[in-house]
mmCIF file of C-alpha atoms in Angstrom:
data_model
loop_
_atom_site.group_PDB
_atom_site.id
_atom_site.type_symbol
_atom_site.label_atom_id
_atom_site.label_comp_id
_atom_site.label_asym_id
_atom_site.label_seq_id
_atom_site.Cartn_x
_atom_site.Cartn_y
_atom_site.Cartn_z
ATOM 1 C CA MET Y 19 -110.197 11.774 25.054
ATOM 2 C CA PRO Y 20 -111.386 15.291 24.197
ATOM 3 C CA HIS Y 21 -112.952 15.855 20.892
ATOM 4 C CA VAL Y 22 -110.020 17.385 18.327
ATOM 5 C CA SER Y 23 -111.945 18.560 14.948
ATOM 6 C CA PRO Y 24 -110.332 16.689 12.101
ATOM 7 C CA ARG Y 25 -110.537 19.942 10.867
ATOM 8 C CA THR Y 26 -108.469 21.377 13.647
ATOM 9 C CA PRO Y 27 -104.855 21.204 12.739
ATOM 10 C CA ALA Y 28 -102.001 19.655 14.969
ATOM 11 C CA TRP Y 29 -100.054 22.882 15.176
ATOM 12 C CA ALA Y 30 -102.672 24.887 17.321
ATOM 13 C CA ALA Y 31 -104.581 21.705 19.078
ATOM 14 C CA ARG Y 32 -101.519 20.079 20.419
ATOM 15 C CA PRO Y 33 -99.969 23.366 21.937
ATOM 16 C CA ALA Y 34 -102.987 24.024 23.844
ATOM 17 C CA LEU Y 35 -103.639 20.426 24.842
ATOM 18 C CA PHE Y 36 -100.719 20.527 26.433
ATOM 19 C CA LEU Y 37 -100.913 24.289 28.332
ATOM 20 C CA VAL Y 38 -104.725 23.400 29.150
ATOM 21 C CA GLY Y 39 -103.436 19.758 30.955
ATOM 22 C CA VAL Y 40 -100.168 20.984 32.592
ATOM 23 C CA LEU Y 41 -102.444 23.888 34.212
ATOM 24 C CA PHE Y 42 -105.051 22.135 35.256
ATOM 25 C CA VAL Y 43 -102.892 18.912 37.033
ATOM 26 C CA PRO Y 44 -101.523 20.866 39.568
ATOM 27 C CA LEU Y 45 -104.879 23.288 39.902
ATOM 28 C CA GLY Y 46 -106.515 20.130 40.934
ATOM 29 C CA GLY Y 47 -103.960 18.984 43.050
ATOM 30 C CA SER Y 48 -103.934 21.961 44.730
ATOM 31 C CA LEU Y 49 -107.326 21.640 45.418
ATOM 32 C CA VAL Y 50 -107.445 18.467 46.140
ATOM 33 C CA LEU Y 51 -104.772 19.249 49.436
ATOM 34 C CA ASP Y 52 -107.217 21.585 50.106
ATOM 35 C CA GLY Y 53 -109.809 19.198 50.804
ATOM 36 C CA HIS Y 54 -112.148 20.945 48.002
ATOM 37 C CA GLY Y 55 -113.065 17.166 46.387
ATOM 38 C CA PHE Y 56 -113.742 18.520 42.832
ATOM 39 C CA GLY Y 57 -110.054 18.852 42.316
ATOM 40 C CA PHE Y 58 -110.204 14.876 41.572
ATOM 41 C CA VAL Y 59 -112.216 16.409 38.355
ATOM 42 C CA PHE Y 60 -109.683 18.661 37.174
ATOM 43 C CA ALA Y 61 -106.311 17.261 37.855
ATOM 44 C CA ALA Y 62 -108.324 13.761 35.714
ATOM 45 C CA MET Y 63 -109.716 16.486 33.128
ATOM 46 C CA GLY Y 64 -105.931 18.270 33.070
ATOM 47 C CA LEU Y 65 -104.339 13.987 33.457
ATOM 48 C CA LEU Y 66 -106.716 13.329 30.162
ATOM 49 C CA PHE Y 67 -105.581 16.468 28.491
ATOM 50 C CA LEU Y 68 -102.398 15.618 28.136
ATOM 51 C CA VAL Y 69 -102.951 12.025 27.256
ATOM 52 C CA THR Y 70 -104.549 13.605 24.077
ATOM 53 C CA TRP Y 71 -102.062 15.864 23.878
ATOM 54 C CA TRP Y 72 -99.354 12.915 23.433
ATOM 55 C CA PHE Y 73 -101.702 10.852 21.650
ATOM 56 C CA LEU Y 74 -102.066 13.514 18.716
ATOM 57 C CA GLN Y 75 -97.779 12.876 18.200
ATOM 58 C CA PRO Y 76 -97.709 13.114 14.680
ATOM 59 C CA GLU Y 77 -96.473 9.917 12.836
ATOM 60 C CA GLN Y 78 -92.968 9.592 12.510
ATOM 61 C CA PRO Y 79 -91.627 7.461 9.509
ATOM 62 C CA THR Y 80 -88.107 5.701 11.381
ATOM 63 C CA ALA Y 81 -87.574 3.711 15.409
ATOM 64 C CA ARG Y 82 -85.972 6.517 15.517
ATOM 65 C CA ALA Y 83 -87.270 9.420 14.681
ATOM 66 C CA ARG Y 84 -90.434 7.802 17.158
ATOM 67 C CA ARG Y 85 -88.445 7.042 20.214
ATOM 68 C CA ARG Y 86 -86.880 10.716 19.971
ATOM 69 C CA GLN Y 87 -90.172 11.808 19.822
ATOM 70 C CA ARG Y 88 -91.226 10.592 22.664
ATOM 71 C CA TRP Y 89 -87.873 11.633 24.248
ATOM 72 C CA ALA Y 90 -89.157 15.097 23.465
ATOM 73 C CA CYS Y 91 -92.325 15.088 24.596
ATOM 74 C CA SER Y 92 -90.962 13.034 27.652
ATOM 75 C CA LEU Y 93 -88.322 16.345 28.133
ATOM 76 C CA SER Y 94 -91.513 18.471 27.485
ATOM 77 C CA LEU Y 95 -93.903 17.194 30.446
ATOM 78 C CA VAL Y 96 -90.624 17.345 32.930
ATOM 79 C CA THR Y 97 -89.731 20.617 32.231
ATOM 80 C CA ALA Y 98 -93.340 21.457 32.910
ATOM 81 C CA ALA Y 99 -93.827 19.689 36.210
ATOM 82 C CA LEU Y 100 -90.504 21.212 37.164
ATOM 83 C CA VAL Y 101 -91.353 24.766 36.592
ATOM 84 C CA VAL Y 102 -94.877 24.488 38.251
ATOM 85 C CA THR Y 103 -93.089 22.684 40.932
ATOM 86 C CA ALA Y 104 -90.321 25.549 41.021
ATOM 87 C CA ALA Y 105 -93.334 28.610 40.901
ATOM 88 C CA VAL Y 106 -95.254 26.521 43.959
ATOM 89 C CA LEU Y 107 -92.255 26.591 46.232
ATOM 90 C CA PHE Y 108 -90.917 30.350 45.276
ATOM 91 C CA LEU Y 109 -94.699 31.203 46.113
ATOM 92 C CA GLY Y 110 -95.533 29.330 48.851
ATOM 93 C CA THR Y 111 -92.408 31.207 51.119
ATOM 94 C CA GLY Y 112 -94.667 33.942 52.641
ATOM 95 C CA ALA Y 113 -94.972 37.292 52.162
ATOM 96 C CA HIS Y 114 -91.755 38.652 54.168
ATOM 97 C CA ARG Y 115 -88.170 38.975 53.058
ATOM 98 C CA PRO Y 116 -87.312 35.064 52.317
ATOM 99 C CA THR Y 117 -83.900 34.285 53.438
ATOM 100 C CA PHE Y 118 -81.170 32.350 50.467
ATOM 101 C CA ALA Y 119 -82.326 28.851 52.640
ATOM 102 C CA GLU Y 120 -86.406 29.090 52.248
ATOM 103 C CA LEU Y 121 -85.551 30.149 48.242
ATOM 104 C CA ALA Y 122 -83.173 27.617 47.686
ATOM 105 C CA PRO Y 123 -84.962 25.020 47.294
ATOM 106 C CA SER Y 124 -87.012 27.539 44.505
ATOM 107 C CA ILE Y 125 -83.561 27.791 42.797
ATOM 108 C CA GLY Y 126 -82.560 24.053 42.636
ATOM 109 C CA VAL Y 127 -86.067 23.029 41.291
ATOM 110 C CA GLY Y 128 -85.739 26.006 38.915
ATOM 111 C CA VAL Y 129 -81.690 24.918 37.409
ATOM 112 C CA LEU Y 130 -82.934 21.803 37.168
ATOM 113 C CA ALA Y 131 -86.297 22.959 34.478
ATOM 114 C CA VAL Y 132 -83.855 25.059 32.762
ATOM 115 C CA ALA Y 133 -81.567 21.761 31.994
ATOM 116 C CA ALA Y 134 -84.783 19.854 31.134
ATOM 117 C CA LEU Y 135 -85.652 22.517 28.423
ATOM 118 C CA VAL Y 136 -82.162 23.017 27.288
ATOM 119 C CA ALA Y 137 -82.324 18.797 26.765
ATOM 120 C CA ARG Y 138 -85.594 19.402 24.862
ATOM 121 C CA VAL Y 139 -84.021 21.771 23.072
ATOM 122 C CA VAL Y 140 -81.453 19.226 21.763
ATOM 123 C CA VAL Y 141 -83.709 16.605 20.761
ATOM 124 C CA GLY Y 142 -85.472 19.157 18.896
ATOM 125 C CA VAL Y 143 -82.619 20.211 17.690
ATOM 126 C CA ASN Y 144 -80.887 17.119 16.812
ATOM 127 C CA GLY Y 145 -84.478 15.258 15.167
ATOM 128 C CA ARG Y 146 -84.244 18.051 12.811
ATOM 129 C CA ARG Y 147 -80.830 17.678 11.527
ATOM 130 C CA SER Y 148 -80.876 14.137 10.833
#
């Protein structure tokens, strides 16, 4: 796993690991699809950053809080994956003026990303209330 100094606060390390991981995985995947072998390295590093992000979760006192935290982290990953997918679908339409039929998949995935983000916020708000 990547080394995170004990002096680095979790509020700084976790968002950085999540952002780098979310950016490296699709970058590596696109490089692999283009035939570049070092794309596997980018994808593996992104997955390693995401695993480290997952294991740096603060310890929760109750089983219910741990379950809610796992839901929140899973929804964060799903939201990031859907946003990246929507961006790839949108940017893959080409330089011409796209029709609605060409944009419909990216719009649909974008709506799913917004729904996942709203669910993540609801889980977080419910966790703060209880």
